[in-house]
Tab-separated table of C-alpha atoms in Angstrom:
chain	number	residue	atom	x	y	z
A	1	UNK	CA	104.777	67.970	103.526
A	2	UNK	CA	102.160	70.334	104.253
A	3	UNK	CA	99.351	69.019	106.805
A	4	UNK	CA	95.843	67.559	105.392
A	5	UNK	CA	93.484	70.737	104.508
A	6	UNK	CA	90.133	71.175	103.855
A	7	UNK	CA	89.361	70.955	100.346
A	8	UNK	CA	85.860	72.953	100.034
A	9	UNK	CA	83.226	70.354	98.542
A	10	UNK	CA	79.425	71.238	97.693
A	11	UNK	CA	77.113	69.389	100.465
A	12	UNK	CA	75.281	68.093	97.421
A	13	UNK	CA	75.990	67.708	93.743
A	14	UNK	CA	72.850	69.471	91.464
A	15	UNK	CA	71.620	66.479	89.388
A	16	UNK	CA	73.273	63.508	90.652
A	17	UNK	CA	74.225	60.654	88.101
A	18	UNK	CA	74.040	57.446	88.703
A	19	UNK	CA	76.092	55.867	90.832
A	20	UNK	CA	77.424	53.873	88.430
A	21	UNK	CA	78.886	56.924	86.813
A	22	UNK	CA	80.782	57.875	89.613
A	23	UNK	CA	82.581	54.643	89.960
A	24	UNK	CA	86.210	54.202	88.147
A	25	UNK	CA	85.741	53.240	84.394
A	26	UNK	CA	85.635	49.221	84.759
A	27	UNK	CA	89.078	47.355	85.059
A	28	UNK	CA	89.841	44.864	82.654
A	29	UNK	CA	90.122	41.252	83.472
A	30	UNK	CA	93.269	40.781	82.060
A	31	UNK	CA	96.193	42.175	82.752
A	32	UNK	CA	94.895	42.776	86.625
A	33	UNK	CA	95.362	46.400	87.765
A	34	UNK	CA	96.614	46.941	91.048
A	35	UNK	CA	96.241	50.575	92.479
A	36	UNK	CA	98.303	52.991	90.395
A	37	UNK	CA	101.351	54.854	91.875
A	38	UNK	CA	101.547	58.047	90.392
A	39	UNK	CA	105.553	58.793	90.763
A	40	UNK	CA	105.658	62.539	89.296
A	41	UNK	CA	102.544	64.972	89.408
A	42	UNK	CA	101.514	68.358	90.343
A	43	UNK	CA	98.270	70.228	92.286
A	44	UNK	CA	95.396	70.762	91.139
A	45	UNK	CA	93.326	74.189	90.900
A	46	UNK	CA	91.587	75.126	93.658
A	47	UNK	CA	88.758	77.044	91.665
A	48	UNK	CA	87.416	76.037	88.216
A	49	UNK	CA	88.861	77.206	85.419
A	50	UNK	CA	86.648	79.046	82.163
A	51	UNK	CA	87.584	77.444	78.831
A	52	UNK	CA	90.516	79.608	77.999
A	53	UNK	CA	92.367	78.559	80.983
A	54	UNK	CA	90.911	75.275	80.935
A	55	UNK	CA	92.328	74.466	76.931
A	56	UNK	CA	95.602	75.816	78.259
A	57	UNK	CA	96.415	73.150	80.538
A	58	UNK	CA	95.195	70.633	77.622
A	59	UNK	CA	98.506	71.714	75.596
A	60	UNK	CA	102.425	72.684	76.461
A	61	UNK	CA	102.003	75.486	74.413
A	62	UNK	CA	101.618	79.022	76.041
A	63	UNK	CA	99.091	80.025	74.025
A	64	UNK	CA	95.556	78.390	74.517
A	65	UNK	CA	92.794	78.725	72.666
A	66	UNK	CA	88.836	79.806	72.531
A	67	UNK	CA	86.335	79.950	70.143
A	68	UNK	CA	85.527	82.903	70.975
A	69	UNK	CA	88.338	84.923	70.832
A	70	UNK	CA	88.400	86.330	74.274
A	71	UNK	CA	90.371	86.015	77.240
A	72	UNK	CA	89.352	84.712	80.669
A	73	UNK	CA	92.676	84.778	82.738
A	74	UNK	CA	93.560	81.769	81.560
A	75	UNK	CA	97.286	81.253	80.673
A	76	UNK	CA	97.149	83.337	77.340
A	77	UNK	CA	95.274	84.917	74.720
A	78	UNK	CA	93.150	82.612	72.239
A	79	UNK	CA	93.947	80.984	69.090
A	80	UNK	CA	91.202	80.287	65.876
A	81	UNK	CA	91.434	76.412	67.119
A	82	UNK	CA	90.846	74.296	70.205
A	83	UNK	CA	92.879	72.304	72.049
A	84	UNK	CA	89.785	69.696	72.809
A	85	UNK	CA	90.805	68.774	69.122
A	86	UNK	CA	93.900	66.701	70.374
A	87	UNK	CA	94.548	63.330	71.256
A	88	UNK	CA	94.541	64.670	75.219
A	89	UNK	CA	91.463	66.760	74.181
A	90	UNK	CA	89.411	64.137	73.209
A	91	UNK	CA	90.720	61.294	75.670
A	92	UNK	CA	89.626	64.196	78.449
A	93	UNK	CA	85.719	64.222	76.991
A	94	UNK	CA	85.915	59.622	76.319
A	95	UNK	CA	87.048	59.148	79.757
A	96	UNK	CA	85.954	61.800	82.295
A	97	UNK	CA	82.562	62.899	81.162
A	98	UNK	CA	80.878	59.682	82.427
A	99	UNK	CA	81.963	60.375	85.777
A	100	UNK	CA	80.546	63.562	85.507
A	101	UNK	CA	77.151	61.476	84.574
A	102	UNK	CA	77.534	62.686	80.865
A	103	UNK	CA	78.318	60.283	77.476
A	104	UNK	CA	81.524	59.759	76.346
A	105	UNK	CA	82.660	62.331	73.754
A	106	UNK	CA	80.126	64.970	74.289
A	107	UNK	CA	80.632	68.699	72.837
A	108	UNK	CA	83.153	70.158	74.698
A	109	UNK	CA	80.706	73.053	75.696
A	110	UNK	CA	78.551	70.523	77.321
A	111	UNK	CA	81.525	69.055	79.259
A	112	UNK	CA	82.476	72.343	80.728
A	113	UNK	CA	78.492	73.274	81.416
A	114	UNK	CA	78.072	70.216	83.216
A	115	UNK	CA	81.701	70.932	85.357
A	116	UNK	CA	80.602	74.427	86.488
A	117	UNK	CA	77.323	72.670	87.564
A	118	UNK	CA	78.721	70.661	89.432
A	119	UNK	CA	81.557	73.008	91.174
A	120	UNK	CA	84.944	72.602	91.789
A	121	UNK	CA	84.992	70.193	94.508
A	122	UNK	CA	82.648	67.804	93.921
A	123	UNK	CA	84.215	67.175	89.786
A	124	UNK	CA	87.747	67.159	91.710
A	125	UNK	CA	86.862	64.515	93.952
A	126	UNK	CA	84.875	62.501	91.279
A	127	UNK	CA	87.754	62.096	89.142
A	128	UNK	CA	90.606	62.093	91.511
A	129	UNK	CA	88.854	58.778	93.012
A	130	UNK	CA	88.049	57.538	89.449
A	131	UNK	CA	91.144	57.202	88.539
A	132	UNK	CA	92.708	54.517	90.595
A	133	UNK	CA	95.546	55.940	91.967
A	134	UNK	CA	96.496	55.387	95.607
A	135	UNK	CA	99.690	57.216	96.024
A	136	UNK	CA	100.815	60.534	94.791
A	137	UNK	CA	104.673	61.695	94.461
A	138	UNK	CA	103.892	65.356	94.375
A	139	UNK	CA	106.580	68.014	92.698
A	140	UNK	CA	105.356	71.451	94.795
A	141	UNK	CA	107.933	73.379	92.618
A	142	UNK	CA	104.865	75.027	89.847
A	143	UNK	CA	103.383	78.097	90.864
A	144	UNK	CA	99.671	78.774	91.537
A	145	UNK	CA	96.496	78.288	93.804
A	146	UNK	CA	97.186	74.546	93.736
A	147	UNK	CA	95.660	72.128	96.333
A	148	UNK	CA	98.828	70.805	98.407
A	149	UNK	CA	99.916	67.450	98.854
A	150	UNK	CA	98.037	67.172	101.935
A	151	UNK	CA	94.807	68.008	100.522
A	152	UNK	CA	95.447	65.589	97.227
A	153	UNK	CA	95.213	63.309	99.586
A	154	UNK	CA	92.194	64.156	101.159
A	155	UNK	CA	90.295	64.671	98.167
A	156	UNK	CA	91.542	61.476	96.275
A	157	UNK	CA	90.959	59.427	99.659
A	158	UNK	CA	95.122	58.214	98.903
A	159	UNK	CA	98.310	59.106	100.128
A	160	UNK	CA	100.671	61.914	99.029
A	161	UNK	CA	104.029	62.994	99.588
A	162	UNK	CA	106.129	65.115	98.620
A	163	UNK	CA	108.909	65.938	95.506
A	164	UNK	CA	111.281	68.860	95.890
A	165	UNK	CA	111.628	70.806	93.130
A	166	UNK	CA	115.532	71.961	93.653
A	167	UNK	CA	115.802	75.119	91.421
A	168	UNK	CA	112.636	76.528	93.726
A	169	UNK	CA	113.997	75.734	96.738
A	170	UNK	CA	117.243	77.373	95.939
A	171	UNK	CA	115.380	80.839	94.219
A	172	UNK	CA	113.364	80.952	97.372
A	173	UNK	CA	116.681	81.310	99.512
A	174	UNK	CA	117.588	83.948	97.358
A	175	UNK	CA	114.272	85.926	97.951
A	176	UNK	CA	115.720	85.998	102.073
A	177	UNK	CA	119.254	85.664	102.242
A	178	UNK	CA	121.247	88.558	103.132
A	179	UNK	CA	124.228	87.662	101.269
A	180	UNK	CA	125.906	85.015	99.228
A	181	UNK	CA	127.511	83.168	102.465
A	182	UNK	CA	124.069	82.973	103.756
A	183	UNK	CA	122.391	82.147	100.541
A	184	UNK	CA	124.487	78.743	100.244
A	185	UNK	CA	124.145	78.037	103.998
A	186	UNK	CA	120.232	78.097	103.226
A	187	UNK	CA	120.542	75.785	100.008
A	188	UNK	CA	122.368	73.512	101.945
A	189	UNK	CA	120.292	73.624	104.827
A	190	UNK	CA	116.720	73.178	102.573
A	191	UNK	CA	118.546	70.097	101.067
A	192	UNK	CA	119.002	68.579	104.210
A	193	UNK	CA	115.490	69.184	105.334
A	194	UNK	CA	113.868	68.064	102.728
A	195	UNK	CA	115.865	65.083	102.349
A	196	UNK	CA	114.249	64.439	105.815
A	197	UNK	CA	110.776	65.168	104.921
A	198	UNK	CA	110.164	64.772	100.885
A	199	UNK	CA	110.263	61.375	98.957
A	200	UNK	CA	112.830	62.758	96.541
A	201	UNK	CA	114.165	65.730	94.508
A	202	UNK	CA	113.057	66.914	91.071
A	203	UNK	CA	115.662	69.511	88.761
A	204	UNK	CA	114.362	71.328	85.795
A	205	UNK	CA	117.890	71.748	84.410
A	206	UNK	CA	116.448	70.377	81.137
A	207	UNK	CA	114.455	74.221	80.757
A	208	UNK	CA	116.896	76.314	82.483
A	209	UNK	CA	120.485	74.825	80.444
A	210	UNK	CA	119.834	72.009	78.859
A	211	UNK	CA	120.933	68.590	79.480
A	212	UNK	CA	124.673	68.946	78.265
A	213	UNK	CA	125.838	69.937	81.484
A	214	UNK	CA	129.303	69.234	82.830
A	215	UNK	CA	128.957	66.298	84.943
A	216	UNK	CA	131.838	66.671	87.703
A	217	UNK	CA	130.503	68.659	90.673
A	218	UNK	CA	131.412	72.139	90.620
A	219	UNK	CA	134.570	72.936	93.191
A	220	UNK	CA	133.617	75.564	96.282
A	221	UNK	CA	135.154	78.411	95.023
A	222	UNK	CA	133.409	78.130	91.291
A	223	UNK	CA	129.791	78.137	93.175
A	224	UNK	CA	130.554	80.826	95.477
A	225	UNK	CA	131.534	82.505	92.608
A	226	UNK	CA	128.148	81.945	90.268
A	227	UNK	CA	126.028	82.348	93.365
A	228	UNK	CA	127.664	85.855	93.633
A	229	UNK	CA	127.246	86.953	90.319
A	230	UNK	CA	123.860	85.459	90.191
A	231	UNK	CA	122.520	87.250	93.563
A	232	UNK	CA	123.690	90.539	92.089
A	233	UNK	CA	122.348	90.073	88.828
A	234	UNK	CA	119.151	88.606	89.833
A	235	UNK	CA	115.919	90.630	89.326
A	236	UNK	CA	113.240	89.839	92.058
A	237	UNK	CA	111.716	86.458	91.636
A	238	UNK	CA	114.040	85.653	89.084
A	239	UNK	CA	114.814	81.939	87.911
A	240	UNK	CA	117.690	80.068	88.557
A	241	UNK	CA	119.449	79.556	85.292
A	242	UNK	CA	123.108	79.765	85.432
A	243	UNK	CA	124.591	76.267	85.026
A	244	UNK	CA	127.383	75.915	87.951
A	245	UNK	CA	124.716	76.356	90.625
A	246	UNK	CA	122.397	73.760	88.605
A	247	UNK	CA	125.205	71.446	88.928
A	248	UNK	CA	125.757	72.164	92.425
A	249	UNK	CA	121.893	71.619	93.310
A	250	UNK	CA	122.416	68.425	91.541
A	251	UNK	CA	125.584	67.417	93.209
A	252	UNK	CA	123.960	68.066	96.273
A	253	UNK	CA	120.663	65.907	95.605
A	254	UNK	CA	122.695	62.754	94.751
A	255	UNK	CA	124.543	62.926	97.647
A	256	UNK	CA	121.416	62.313	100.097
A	257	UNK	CA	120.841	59.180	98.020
A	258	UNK	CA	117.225	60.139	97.817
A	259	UNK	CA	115.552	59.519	93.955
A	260	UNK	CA	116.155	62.295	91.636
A	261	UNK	CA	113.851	63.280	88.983
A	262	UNK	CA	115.114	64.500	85.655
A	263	UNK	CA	112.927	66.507	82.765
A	264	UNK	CA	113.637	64.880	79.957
A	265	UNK	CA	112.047	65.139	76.792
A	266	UNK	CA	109.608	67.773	75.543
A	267	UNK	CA	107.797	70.284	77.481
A	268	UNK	CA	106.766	73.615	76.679
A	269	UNK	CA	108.629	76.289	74.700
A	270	UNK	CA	110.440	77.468	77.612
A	271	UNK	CA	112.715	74.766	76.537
A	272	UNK	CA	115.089	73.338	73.370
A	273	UNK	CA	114.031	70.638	72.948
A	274	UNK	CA	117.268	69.593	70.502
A	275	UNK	CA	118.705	70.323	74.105
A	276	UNK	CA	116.622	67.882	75.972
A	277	UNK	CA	117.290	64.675	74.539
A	278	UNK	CA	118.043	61.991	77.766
A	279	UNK	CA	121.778	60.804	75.759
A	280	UNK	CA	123.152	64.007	76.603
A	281	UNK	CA	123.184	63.243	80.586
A	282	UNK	CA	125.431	60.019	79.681
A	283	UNK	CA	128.767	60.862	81.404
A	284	UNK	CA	126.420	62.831	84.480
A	285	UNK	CA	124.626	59.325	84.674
A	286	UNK	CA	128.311	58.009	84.524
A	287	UNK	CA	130.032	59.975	87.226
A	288	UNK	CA	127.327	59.434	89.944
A	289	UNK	CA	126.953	55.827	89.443
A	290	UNK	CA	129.057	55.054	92.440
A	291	UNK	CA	126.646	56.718	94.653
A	292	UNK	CA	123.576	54.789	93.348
A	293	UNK	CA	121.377	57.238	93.455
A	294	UNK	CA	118.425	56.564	91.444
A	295	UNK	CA	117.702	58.391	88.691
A	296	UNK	CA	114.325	58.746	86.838
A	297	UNK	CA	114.267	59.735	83.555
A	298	UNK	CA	110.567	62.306	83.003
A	299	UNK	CA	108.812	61.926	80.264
A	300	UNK	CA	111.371	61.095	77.453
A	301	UNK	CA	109.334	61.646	74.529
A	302	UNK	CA	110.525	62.017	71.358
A	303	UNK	CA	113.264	60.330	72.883
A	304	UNK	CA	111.435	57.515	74.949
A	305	UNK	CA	114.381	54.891	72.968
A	306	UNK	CA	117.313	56.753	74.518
A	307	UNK	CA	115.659	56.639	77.422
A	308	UNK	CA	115.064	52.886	77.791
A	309	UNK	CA	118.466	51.961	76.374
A	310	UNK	CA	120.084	54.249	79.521
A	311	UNK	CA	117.461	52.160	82.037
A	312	UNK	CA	119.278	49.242	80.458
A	313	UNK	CA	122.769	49.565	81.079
A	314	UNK	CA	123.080	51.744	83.962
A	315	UNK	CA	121.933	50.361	87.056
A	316	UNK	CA	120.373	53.447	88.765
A	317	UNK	CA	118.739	55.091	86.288
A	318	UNK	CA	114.699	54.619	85.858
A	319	UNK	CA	112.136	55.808	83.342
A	320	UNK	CA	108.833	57.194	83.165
A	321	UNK	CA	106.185	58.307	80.562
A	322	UNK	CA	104.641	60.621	82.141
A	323	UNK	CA	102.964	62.995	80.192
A	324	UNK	CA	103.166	61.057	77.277
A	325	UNK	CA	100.716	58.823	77.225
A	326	UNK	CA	98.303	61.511	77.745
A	327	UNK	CA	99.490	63.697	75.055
A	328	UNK	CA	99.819	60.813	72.529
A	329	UNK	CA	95.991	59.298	73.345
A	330	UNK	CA	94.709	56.549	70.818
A	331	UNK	CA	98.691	56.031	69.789
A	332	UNK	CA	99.655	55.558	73.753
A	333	UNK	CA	99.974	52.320	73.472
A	334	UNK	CA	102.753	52.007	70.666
A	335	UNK	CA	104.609	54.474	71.929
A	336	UNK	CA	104.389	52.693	75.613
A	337	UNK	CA	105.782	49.413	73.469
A	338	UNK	CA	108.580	51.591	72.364
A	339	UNK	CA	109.628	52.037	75.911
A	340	UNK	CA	109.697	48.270	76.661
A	341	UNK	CA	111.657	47.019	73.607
A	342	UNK	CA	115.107	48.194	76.006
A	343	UNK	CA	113.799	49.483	79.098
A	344	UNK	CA	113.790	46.683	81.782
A	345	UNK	CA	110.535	46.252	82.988
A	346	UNK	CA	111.442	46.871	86.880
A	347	UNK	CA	112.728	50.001	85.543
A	348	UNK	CA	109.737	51.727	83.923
A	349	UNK	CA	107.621	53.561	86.434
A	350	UNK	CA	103.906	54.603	85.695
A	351	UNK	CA	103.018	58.478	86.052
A	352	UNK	CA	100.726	61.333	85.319
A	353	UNK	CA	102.359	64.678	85.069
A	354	UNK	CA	98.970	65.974	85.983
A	355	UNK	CA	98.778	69.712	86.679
A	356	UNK	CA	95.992	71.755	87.456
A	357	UNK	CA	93.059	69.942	85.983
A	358	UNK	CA	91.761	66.795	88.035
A	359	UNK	CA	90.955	65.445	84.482
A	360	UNK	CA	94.544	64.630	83.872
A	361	UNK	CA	95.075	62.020	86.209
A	362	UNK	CA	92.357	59.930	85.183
A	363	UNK	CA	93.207	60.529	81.230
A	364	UNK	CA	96.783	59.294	82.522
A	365	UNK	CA	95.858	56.342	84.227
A	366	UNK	CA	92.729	54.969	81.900
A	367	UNK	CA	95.472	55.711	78.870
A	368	UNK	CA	98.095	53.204	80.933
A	369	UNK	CA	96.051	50.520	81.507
A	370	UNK	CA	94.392	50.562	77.659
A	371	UNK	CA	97.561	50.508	76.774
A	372	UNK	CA	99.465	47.780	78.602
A	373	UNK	CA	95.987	45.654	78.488
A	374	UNK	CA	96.071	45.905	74.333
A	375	UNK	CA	100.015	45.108	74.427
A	376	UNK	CA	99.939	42.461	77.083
A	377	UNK	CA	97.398	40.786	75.345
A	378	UNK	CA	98.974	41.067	72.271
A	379	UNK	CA	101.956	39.476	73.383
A	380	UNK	CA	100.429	36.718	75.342
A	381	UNK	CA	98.158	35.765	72.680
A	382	UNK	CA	100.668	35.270	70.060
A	383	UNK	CA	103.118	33.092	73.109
A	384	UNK	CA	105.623	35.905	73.810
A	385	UNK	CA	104.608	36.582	76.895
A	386	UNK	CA	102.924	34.366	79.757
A	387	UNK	CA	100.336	35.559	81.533
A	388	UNK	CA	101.711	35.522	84.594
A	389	UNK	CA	104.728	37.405	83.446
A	390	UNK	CA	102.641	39.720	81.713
A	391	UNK	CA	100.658	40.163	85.429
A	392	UNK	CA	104.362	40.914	87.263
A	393	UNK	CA	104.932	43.274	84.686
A	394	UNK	CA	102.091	45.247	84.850
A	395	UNK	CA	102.183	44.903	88.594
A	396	UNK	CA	105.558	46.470	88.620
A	397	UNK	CA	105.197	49.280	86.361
A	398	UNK	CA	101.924	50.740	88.234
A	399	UNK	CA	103.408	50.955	91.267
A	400	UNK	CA	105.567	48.277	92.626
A	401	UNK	CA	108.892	49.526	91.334
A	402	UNK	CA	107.809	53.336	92.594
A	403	UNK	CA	106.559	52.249	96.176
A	404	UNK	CA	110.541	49.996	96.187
A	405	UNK	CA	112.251	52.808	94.746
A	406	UNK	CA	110.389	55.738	97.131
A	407	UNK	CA	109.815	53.478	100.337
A	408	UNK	CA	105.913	53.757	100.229
């Protein structure tokens, strides 16, 4: 994990707020909140974003949008909408524009006036801090000017640490090796490393070949084989798609033991999403039971049932929501209550997906805890659940089962 930088922050904010509107959005009484554990995220931009690029990372779609038809670098030309009108659009302008001393639901144009007022590093460390999160499992696989894990952790005043991404670490060895020998010498090698260094390993495999993969590991001579015609095929920077060598990264990550993340679920349109459904890893989840590895399920949505019903019968395999919850908003909480109708509730980690705008992780966590405060409630008020079951399980699934499962 990279070392702690220095994360550029104005020596005063213009127009300060209150200080009660820098201060988390208040905790309920009941279910009690520890600090959140935020098992699968990504950087954030180290310089602000204009509203094109800022409505991109508000949607998986590769297109963002702009009222006014233009283009600011963002990550695409503009559409006749805007992506503030979504559920994640309009949980970003409820929940973070207090802490940037503005009302809930303001005009989007106000909300991004009052950001570049403030600057990038004073509105990253606002809602970094508001959002309650201690610990950050980082995946450094995206591209981009992203603040590393180090500097997360700076800004947020946490801890971070770090997820490899496997498909990146094996495309970077093919940017240096000299030949295919060397190539798999290095993929082992990075493996190894990081199995010293990072908290875990995160595939994409969901994007690059779907989920249907064959789940034996791949003999030696099959890989050497791919990795050959894969090195000679490969155009500069190209990804890693060919599905022997995804099996072999994966082979290779359950063998250190270490947790292994799994896309599952929908994403953007790089992906089938037909092809991403969590069923389809049943006989992969099957064949590496015997190393109990743990596995943890990303995402899951639309298939957040599948999910839980795997959690529930195979002992190493975990679930998350990640950017679900976010993307769902004022219907988080029934699709969270989907999850735990199968999923055991030691099983069902609590997570952000954030990437790129600080705004995410707060939307993430303030959706969670609506959401397991109106379900917990629920339950306990009609006698399903006690309240001090419903306390264990909330305890759990912010960040009791991910600091267990990661060694925090």
């Amino acid at each position: 994990m990279a070392a702690p930088g220095q994360h550029p922050r104005p020596s005063s904010a213009p127009d300060e707020p209150p200080a009660s509107a820098l201060s988390p959005p208040p905790l309920p009484s009941f279910p009690s909140f520890p600090p959140l554990v935020d098992q699968h995220c990504h950087g954030v931009l180290r310089a602000g974003p204009g509203r094109t690029s800022f409505e991109g990372y508000l949607t998986e779609a590769h297109v963002p949008s702009g009222p006014d038809g233009g283009s600011d670098g963002g990550r695409g030309s503009c559409a006749p909408f805007s992506y503030f009108d979504t559920q994640l659009g309009f949980a970003v302008r409820r929940w973070c524009a207090p802490v940037l001393g503005l009302e809930p639901h303001c005009r989007p144009e106000a909300y991004l006036e009052r950001r570049a007022e403030l600057g990038t590093g004073e509105v990253t460390g606002r809602l970094l801090r508001a959002g309650g999160i201690s610990a950050f499992l980082v995946d450094t696989g995206l591209p981009g000017p992203l603040l590393t894990p180090g500097e997360l952790a700076e800004t947020s005043a946490g801890e971070a640490h770090e997820i490899v991404r496997l498909e990146r670490l094996a495309e970077r060895a093919a940017d240096t090796a000299r030949d295919t020998h060397a190539f798999l010498g290095e993929v082992a090698e990075g493996i190894r490393e990081a199995a010293r260094t990072a908290r875990g390993f995160k595939s994409v495999v969901a994007y690059r070949c779907g989920l249907d993969v064959e789940p034996s590991p791949p003999g030696a001579s099959r890989v050497h084989a791919s990795a050959d015609r894969w090195l000679s095929t490969r155009a500069a920077g190209g990804r890693l798609s060919d599905p022997v060598l995804e099996r072999h990264l994966l082979w290779a990550a359950v063998r250190t033991g270490l947790p292994l993340q799994l896309h599952t679920g929908f994403g953007d349109p790089d992906l089938r999403l037909d092809h991403c459904d969590p069923l389809l890893l049943t006989d992969f989840i099957r064949a590496t039971a015997p190393y109990g590895t743990p596995l943890v399920l990303l995402h899951c949505y639309p298939y957040h049932r599948g999910a839980g019903y795997l959690a529930a019968v195979f002992p190493h395999v975990y679930a998350d929501f990640g950017l679900t919850l976010s993307h769902t908003g004022a219907r988080a909480h029934a699709v969270l209550a989907e999850l735990l109708e199968l999923t055991p509730f030691g099983k069902l980690l609590f997570s952000t997906d954030a990437y790129g705008l600080p705004e995410l992780y707060l939307v993430g966590a303030q959706l969670f805890r609506e959401a397991m405060t109106r379900l917990t409630s629920e339950w306990v008020g009609r006698g399903a659940w006690s309240r001090s079951d419903a306390e264990s399980v909330t305890a759990m699934i912010a960040g009791g089962t991910a600091r267990r499962l990661y060694g925090l």
